[in-house]
CSV table of C-alpha atoms in Angstrom, one decimal:
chain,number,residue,atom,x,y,z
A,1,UNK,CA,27.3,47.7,-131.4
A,2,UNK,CA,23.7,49.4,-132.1
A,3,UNK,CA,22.2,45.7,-134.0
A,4,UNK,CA,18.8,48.1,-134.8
A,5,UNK,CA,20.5,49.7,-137.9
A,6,UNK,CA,20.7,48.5,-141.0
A,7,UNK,CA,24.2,46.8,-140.9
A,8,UNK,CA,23.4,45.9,-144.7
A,9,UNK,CA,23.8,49.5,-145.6
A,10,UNK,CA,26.8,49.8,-144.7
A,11,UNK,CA,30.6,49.2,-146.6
A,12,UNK,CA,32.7,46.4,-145.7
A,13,UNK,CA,35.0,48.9,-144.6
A,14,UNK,CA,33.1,50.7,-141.9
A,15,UNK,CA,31.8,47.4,-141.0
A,16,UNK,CA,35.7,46.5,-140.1
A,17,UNK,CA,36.1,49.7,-138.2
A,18,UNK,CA,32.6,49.3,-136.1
A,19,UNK,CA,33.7,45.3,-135.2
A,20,UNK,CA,37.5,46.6,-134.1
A,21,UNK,CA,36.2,49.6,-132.2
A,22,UNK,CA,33.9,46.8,-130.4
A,23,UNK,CA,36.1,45.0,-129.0
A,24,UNK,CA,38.8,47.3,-128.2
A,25,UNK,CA,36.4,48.9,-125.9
A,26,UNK,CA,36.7,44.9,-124.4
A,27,UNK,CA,40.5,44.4,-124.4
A,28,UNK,CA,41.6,47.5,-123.7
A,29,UNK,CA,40.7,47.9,-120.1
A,30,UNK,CA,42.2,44.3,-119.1
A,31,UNK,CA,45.5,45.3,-121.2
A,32,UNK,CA,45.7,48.7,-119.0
A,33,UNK,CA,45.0,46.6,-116.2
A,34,UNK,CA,47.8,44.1,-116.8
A,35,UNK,CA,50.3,47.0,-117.6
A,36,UNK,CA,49.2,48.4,-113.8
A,37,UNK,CA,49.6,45.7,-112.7
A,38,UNK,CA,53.5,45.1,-114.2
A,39,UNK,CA,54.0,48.9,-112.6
A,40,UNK,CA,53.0,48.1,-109.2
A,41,UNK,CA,55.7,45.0,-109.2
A,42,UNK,CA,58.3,47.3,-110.5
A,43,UNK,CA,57.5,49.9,-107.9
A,44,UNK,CA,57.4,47.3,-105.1
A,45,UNK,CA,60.7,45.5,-106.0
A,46,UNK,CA,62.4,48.9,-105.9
A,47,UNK,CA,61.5,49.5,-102.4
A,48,UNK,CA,61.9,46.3,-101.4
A,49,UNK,CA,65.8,47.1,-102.9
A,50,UNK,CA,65.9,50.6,-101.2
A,51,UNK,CA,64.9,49.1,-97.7
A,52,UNK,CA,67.6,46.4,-98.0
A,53,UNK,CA,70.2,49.3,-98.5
A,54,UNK,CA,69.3,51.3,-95.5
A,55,UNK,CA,68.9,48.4,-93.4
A,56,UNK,CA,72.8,47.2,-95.0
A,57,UNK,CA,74.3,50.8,-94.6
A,58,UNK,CA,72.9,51.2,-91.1
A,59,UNK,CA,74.3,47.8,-89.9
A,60,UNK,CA,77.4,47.8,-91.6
A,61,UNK,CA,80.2,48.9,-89.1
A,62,UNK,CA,82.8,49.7,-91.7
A,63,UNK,CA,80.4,52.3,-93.3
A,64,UNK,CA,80.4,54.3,-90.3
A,65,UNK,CA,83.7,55.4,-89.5
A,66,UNK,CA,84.5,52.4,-86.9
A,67,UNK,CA,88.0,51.7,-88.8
A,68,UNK,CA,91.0,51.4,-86.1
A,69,UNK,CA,94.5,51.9,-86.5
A,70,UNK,CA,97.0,49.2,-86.9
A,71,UNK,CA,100.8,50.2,-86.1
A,72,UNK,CA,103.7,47.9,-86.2
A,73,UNK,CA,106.0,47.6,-83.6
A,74,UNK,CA,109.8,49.0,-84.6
A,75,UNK,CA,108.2,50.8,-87.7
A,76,UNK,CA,108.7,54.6,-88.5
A,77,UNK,CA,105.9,57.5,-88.0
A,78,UNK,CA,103.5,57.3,-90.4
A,79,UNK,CA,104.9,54.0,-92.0
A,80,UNK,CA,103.6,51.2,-90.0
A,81,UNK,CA,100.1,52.6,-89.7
A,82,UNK,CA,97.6,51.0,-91.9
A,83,UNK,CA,94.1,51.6,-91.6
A,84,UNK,CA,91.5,49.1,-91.2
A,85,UNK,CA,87.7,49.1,-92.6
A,86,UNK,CA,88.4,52.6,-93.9
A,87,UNK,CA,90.3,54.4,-96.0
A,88,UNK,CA,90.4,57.7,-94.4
A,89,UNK,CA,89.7,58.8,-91.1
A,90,UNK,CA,85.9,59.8,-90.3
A,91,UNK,CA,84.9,63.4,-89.9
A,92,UNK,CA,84.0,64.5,-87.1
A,93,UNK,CA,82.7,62.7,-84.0
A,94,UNK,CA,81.9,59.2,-84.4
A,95,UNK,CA,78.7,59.9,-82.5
A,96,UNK,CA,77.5,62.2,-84.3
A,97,UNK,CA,78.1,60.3,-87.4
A,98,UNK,CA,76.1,57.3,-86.1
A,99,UNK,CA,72.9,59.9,-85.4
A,100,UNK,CA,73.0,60.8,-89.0
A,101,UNK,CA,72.9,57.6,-90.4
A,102,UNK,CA,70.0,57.0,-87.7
A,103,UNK,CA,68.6,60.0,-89.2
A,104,UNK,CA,68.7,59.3,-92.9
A,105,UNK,CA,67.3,55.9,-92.4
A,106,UNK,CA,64.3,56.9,-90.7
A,107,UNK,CA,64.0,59.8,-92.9
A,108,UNK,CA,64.1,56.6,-96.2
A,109,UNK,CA,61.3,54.7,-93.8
A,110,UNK,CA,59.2,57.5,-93.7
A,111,UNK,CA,59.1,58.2,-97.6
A,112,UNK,CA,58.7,54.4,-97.8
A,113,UNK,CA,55.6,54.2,-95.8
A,114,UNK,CA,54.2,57.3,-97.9
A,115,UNK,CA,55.0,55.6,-100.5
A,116,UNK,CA,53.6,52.2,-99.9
A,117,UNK,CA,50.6,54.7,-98.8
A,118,UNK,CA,50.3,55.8,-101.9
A,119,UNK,CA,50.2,52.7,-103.6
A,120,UNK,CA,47.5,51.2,-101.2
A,121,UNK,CA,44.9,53.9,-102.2
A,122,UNK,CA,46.1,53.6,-106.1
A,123,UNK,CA,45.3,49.6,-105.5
A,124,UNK,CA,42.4,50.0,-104.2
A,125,UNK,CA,41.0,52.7,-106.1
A,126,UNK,CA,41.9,50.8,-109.4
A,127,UNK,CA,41.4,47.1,-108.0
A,128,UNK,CA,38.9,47.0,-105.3
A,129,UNK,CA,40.9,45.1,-102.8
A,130,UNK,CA,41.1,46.3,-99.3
A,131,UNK,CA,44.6,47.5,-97.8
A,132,UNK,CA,45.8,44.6,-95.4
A,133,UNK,CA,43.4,41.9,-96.7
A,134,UNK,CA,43.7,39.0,-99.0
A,135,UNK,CA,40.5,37.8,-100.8
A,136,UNK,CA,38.2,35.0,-99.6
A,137,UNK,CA,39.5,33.2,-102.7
A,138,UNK,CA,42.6,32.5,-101.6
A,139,UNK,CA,43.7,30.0,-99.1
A,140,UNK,CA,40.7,28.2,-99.3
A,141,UNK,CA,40.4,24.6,-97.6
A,142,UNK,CA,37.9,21.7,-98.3
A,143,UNK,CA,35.1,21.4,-96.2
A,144,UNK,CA,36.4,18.2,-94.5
A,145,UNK,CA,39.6,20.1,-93.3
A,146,UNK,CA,37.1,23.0,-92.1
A,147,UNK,CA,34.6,20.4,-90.0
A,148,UNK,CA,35.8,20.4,-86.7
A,149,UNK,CA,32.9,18.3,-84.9
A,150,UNK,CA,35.4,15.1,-85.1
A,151,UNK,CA,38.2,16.8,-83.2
A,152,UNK,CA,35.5,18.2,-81.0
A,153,UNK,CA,34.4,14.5,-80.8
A,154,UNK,CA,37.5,13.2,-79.5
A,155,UNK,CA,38.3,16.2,-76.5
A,156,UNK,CA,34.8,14.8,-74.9
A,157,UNK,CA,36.5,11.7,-75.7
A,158,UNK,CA,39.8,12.6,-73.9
A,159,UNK,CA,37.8,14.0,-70.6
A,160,UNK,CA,35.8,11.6,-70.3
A,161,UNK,CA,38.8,9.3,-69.8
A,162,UNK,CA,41.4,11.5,-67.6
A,163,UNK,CA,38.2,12.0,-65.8
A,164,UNK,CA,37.8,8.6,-65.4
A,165,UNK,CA,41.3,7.5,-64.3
A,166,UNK,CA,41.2,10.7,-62.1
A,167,UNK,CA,38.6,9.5,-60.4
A,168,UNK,CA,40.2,5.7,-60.0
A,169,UNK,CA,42.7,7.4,-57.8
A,170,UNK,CA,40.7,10.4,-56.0
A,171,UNK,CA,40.3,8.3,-52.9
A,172,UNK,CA,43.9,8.0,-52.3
A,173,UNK,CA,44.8,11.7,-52.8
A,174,UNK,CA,47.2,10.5,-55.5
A,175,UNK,CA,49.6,8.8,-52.3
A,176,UNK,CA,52.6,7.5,-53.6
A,177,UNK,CA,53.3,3.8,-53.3
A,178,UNK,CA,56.9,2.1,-54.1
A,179,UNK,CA,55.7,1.0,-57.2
A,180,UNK,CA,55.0,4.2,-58.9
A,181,UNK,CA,57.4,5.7,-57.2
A,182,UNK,CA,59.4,3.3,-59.5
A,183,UNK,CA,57.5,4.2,-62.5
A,184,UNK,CA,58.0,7.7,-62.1
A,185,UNK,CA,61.6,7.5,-62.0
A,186,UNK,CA,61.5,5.8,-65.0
A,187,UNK,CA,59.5,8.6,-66.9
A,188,UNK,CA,56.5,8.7,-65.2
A,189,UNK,CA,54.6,6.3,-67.8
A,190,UNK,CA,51.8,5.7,-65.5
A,191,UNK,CA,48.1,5.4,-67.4
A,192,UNK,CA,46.8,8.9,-65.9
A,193,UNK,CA,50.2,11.1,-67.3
A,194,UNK,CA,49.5,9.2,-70.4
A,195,UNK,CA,46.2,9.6,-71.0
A,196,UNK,CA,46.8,13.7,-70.2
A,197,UNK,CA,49.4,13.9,-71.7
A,198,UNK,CA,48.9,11.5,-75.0
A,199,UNK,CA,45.2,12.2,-75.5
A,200,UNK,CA,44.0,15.2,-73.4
A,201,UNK,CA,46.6,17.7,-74.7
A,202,UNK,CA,46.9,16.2,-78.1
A,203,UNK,CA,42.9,16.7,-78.4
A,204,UNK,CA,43.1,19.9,-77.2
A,205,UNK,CA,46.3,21.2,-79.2
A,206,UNK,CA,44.4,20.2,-82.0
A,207,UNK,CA,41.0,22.0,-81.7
A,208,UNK,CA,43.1,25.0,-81.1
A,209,UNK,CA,45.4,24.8,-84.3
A,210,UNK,CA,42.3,24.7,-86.1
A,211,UNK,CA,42.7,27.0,-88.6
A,212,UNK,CA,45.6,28.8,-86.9
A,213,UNK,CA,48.1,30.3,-89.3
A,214,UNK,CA,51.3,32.3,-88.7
A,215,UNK,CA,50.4,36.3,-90.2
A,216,UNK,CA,53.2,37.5,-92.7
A,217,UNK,CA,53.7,41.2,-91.4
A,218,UNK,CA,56.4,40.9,-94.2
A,219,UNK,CA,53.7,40.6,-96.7
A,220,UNK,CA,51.4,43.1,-95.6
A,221,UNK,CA,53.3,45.9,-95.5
A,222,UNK,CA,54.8,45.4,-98.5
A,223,UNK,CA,52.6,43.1,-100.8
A,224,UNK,CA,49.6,43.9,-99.6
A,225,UNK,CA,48.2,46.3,-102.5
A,226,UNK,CA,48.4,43.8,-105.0
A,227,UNK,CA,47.8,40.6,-102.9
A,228,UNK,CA,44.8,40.0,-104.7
A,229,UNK,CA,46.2,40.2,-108.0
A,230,UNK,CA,49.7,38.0,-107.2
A,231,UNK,CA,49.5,34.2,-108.2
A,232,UNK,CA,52.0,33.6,-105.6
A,233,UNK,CA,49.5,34.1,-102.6
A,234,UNK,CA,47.0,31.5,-103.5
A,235,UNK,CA,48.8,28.6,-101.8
A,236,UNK,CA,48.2,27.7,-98.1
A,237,UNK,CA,49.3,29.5,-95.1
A,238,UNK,CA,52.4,28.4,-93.2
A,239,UNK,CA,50.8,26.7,-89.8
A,240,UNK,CA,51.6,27.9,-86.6
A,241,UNK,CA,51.7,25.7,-83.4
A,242,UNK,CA,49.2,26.7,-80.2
A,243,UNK,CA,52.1,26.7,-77.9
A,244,UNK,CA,53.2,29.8,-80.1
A,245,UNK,CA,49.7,31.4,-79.2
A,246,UNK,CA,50.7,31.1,-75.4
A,247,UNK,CA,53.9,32.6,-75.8
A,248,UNK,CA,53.2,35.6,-77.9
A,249,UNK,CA,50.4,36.4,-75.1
A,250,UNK,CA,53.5,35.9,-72.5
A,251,UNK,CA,55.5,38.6,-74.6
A,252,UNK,CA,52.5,40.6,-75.1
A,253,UNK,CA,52.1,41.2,-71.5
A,254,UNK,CA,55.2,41.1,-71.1
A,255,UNK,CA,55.6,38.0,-68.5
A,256,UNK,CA,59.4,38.1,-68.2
A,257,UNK,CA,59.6,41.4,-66.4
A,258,UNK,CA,56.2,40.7,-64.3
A,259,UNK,CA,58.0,37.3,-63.1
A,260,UNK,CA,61.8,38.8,-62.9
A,261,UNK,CA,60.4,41.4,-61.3
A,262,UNK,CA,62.6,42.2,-57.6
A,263,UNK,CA,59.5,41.2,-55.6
A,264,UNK,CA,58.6,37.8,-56.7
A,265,UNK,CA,62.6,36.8,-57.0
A,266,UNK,CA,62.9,37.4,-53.4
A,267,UNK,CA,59.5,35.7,-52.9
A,268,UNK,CA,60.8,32.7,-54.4
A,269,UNK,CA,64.0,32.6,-52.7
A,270,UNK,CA,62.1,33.1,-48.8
A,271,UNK,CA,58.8,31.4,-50.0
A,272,UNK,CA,56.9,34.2,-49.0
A,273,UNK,CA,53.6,35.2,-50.9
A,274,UNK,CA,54.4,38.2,-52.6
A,275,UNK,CA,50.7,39.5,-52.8
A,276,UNK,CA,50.3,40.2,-49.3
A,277,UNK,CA,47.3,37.6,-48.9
A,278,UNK,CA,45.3,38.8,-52.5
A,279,UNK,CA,44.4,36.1,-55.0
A,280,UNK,CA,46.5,35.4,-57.3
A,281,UNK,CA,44.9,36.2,-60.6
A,282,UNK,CA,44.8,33.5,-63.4
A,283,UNK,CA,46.6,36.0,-66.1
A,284,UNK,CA,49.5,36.2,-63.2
A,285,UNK,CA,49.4,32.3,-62.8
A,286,UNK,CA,49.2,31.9,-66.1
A,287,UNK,CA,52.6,34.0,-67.2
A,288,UNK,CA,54.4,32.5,-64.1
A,289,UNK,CA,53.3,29.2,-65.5
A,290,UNK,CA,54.7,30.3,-69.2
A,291,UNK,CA,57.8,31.3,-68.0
A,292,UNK,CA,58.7,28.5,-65.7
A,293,UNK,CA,57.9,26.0,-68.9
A,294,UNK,CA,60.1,28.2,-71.1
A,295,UNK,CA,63.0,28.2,-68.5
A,296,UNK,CA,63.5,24.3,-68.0
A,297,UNK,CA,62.0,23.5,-71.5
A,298,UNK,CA,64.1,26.1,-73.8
A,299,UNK,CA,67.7,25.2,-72.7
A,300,UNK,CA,67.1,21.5,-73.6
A,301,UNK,CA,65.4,22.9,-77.2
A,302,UNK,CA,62.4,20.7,-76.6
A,303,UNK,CA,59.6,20.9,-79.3
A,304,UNK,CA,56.1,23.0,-79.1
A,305,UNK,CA,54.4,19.5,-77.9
A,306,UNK,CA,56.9,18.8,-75.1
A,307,UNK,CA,55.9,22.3,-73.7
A,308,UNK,CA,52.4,22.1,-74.0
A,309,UNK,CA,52.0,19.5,-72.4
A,310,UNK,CA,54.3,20.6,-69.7
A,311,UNK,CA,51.6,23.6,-69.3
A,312,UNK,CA,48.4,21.5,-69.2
A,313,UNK,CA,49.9,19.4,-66.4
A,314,UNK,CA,50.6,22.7,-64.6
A,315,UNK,CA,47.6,23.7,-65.5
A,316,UNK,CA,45.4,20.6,-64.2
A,317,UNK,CA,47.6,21.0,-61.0
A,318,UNK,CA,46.3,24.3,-60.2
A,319,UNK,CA,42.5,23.3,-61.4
A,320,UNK,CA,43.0,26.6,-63.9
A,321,UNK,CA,43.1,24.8,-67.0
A,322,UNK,CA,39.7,26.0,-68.2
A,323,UNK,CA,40.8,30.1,-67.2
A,324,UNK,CA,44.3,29.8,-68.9
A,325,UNK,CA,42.6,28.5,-72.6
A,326,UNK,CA,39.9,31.1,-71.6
A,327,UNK,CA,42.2,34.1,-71.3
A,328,UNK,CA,43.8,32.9,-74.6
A,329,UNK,CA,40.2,32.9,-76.5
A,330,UNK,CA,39.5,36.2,-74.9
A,331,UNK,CA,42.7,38.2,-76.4
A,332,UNK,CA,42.1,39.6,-79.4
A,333,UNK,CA,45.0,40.8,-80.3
A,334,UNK,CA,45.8,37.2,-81.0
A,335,UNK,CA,43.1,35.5,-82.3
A,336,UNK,CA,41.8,38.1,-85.2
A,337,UNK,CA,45.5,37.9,-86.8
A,338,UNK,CA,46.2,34.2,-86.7
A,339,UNK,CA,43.0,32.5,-87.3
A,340,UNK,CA,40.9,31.9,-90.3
A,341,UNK,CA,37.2,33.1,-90.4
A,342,UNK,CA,35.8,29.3,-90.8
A,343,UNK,CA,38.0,28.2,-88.1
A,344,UNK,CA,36.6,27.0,-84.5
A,345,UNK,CA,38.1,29.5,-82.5
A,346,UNK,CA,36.6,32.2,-84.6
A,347,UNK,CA,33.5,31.0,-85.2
A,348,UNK,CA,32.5,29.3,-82.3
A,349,UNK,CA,34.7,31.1,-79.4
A,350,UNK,CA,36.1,27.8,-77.9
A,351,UNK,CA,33.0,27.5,-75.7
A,352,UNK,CA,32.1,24.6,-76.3
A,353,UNK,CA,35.5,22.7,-75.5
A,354,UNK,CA,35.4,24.9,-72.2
A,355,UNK,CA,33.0,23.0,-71.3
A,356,UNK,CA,34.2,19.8,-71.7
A,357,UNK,CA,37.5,21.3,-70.0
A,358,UNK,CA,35.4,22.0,-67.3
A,359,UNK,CA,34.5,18.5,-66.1
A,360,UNK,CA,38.1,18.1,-65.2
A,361,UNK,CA,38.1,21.5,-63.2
A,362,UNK,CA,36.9,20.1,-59.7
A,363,UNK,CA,39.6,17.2,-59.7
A,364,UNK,CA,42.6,16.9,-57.9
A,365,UNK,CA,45.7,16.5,-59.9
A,366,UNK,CA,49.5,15.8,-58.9
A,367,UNK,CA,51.2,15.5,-62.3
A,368,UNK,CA,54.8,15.2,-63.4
A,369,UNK,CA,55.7,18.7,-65.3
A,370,UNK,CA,59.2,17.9,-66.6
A,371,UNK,CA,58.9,15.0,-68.0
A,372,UNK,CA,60.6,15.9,-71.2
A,373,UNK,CA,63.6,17.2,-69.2
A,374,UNK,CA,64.0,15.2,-66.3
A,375,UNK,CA,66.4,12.8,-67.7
A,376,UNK,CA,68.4,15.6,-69.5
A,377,UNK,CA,68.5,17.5,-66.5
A,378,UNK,CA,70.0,14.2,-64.2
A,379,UNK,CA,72.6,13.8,-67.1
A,380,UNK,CA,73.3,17.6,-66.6
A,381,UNK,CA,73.2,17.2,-62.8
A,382,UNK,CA,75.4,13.8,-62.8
A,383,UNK,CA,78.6,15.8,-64.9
């Protein structure tokens, strides 16, 4: 409202209009927004619907022609036959059929992404908020969850003691006496598997799930042009466990085909190098390492921890535990979508811990790797 005229002048009446026009020029744009807003859902619970029904016709059997034919014995022609999952026959080859259902979902995907498209740039336009991303606002953490100088604190902590009891038992080249011979049958509870496996990983497994999330690709294909404005994104992320991380770079480079290749099987039956004298890399150490933890761990459904600490044995074994975390930190294809800006792994690299990890790189270890299956596998191997 123009305050320099002479409000006085004027009739109550046009002093009524001039306070309403006011503020509708004030609630109208929120009230526009709101109803946008209401659209969007509408729009997104419809495709939501529409996906579900490809993805249900598509891998539905009975919708595709597979009926059979059920005759009873002693019946007559045409009487005894009753037809199952259909009720009339399917046109045509059954083939054929299958490639147009094939067809018409991918031809329902495609409109789907155009229109999810669409939405995007009408989001963004209208709301400001960027296609895949979720505002800083959201999923937010104190700053005592973010500081991540005490867990740093207690990896130096960790080393300094495996590095210690390491050292205890350097001279004898980790020679096996009767009595823990003994104690490794019953577990392997010695002080240095403890402290590695008890401390050292559980310090390290913690620095790394430092603000390490699981990524929704759910919601970001689908929710994401109105993540910003959805009460239902504000709470926390679900949390994801660093043994994941080493997986999904085992898939992502596809370790199972690399180690099951014809080469390395034959290898491993002759123990003959496959390499022909070359180094062994650390990313191929590293995926061999993956897969045999996966292969004795996975059929007795140990937990995240069990494996990981399985790995860091290996990994102390083979001196590479420093290059195996580093070729984690390095992919970025994994550490972009699963950890938080504030996070130490984003912010800092990891660096740091490497070089703690380091102090342990010249040491010689001999550590039990199946711990967590070794009694389930002499139960196995006694029946």
């Amino acid at each position: 409202m123009n305050l320099n005229e002479d409000i006085s002048s004027l009739s109550t009446e046009e002093l009524r209009q001039r306070v309403d026009a006011a503020v509708a020029q004030i609630v109208n744009p929120a009230r526009v927004k709101e109803q946008l807003v209401e659209q969007l859902k509408t729009q997104i619970r419809d495709l939501e619907m529409f996906i579900n029904f490809i993805q249900d016709e598509v891998g539905s059997p009975l919708q595709t022609g597979g009926g059979h034919c059920e005759c009873k014995a002693g019946g007559k022609a045409g009487n005894g036959c009753t037809r199952t999952g259909s009720s009339r026959p399917p046109p045509g080859n059954p083939k054929t059929k299958a490639e147009d259902v094939k067809k018409v979902r991918e031809t329902g995907l495609h409109l789907m992404r155009r229109a999810l498209a669409v939405l995007q740039i009408f989001a963004v336009s209208q709301f400001g908020c960027a296609t895949g991303q979720i505002p800083p606002t959201l999923w937010q953490r104190g700053q005592a969850d973010r500081d991540y100088s005490p867990l740093l604190k207690r990896l130096e902590v960790s080393v300094d003691r495996v590095k210690q009891l390491a050292l205890r038992h350097q001279p004898h080249d980790h020679v096996i006496t009767s009595a823990s011979l003994q104690d490794l049958s019953l577990g392997g509870k010695d002080e240095l598997t403890t402290a590695v496996r008890k401390e050292l990983t559980v310090a390290v497994r913690d620095l790394l799930a430092h603000g390490l999330y699981a990524s929704s690709p759910g919601m970001s294909l689908v929710m994401a042009p109105i993540a910003c404005l959805l009460p239902a994104f504000s709470s926390a992320p679900e949390a994801m466990h660093p043994w994941e991380l080493f997986v999904k770079y085992y898939h992502a480079k596809n370790g199972r085909a690399y180690v099951e290749s014809p080469a390395r099987k034959l290898s491993q039956s002759f123990a003959l190098p496959v390499t022909g004298g070359t180094v062994v890399t650390p990313k191929q150490s590293l995926l061999t390492a993956i897969h045999m933890v996966l292969t004795e761990h996975d059929p007795f459904k140990r937990s995240a921890d069990s494996e990981l600490k399985a790995l860091v044995c290996m990994a102390l074994n083979e001196q590479r535990l420093v290059s195996w975390v580093n070729l984690i930190c390095k992919s970025g294809s994994l550490i972009e979508p699963h950890y938080q800006p504030w996070s130490y792994m984003a912010h800092t690299g990891f660096e740091s811990a490497l070089n703690l990890l380091s102090r342990l790189s010249s040491l010689k270890f001999s550590l039990p790797v199946d711990l967590a299956v070794r009694q389930l596998k002499n139960i196995k191997d006694a029946f």
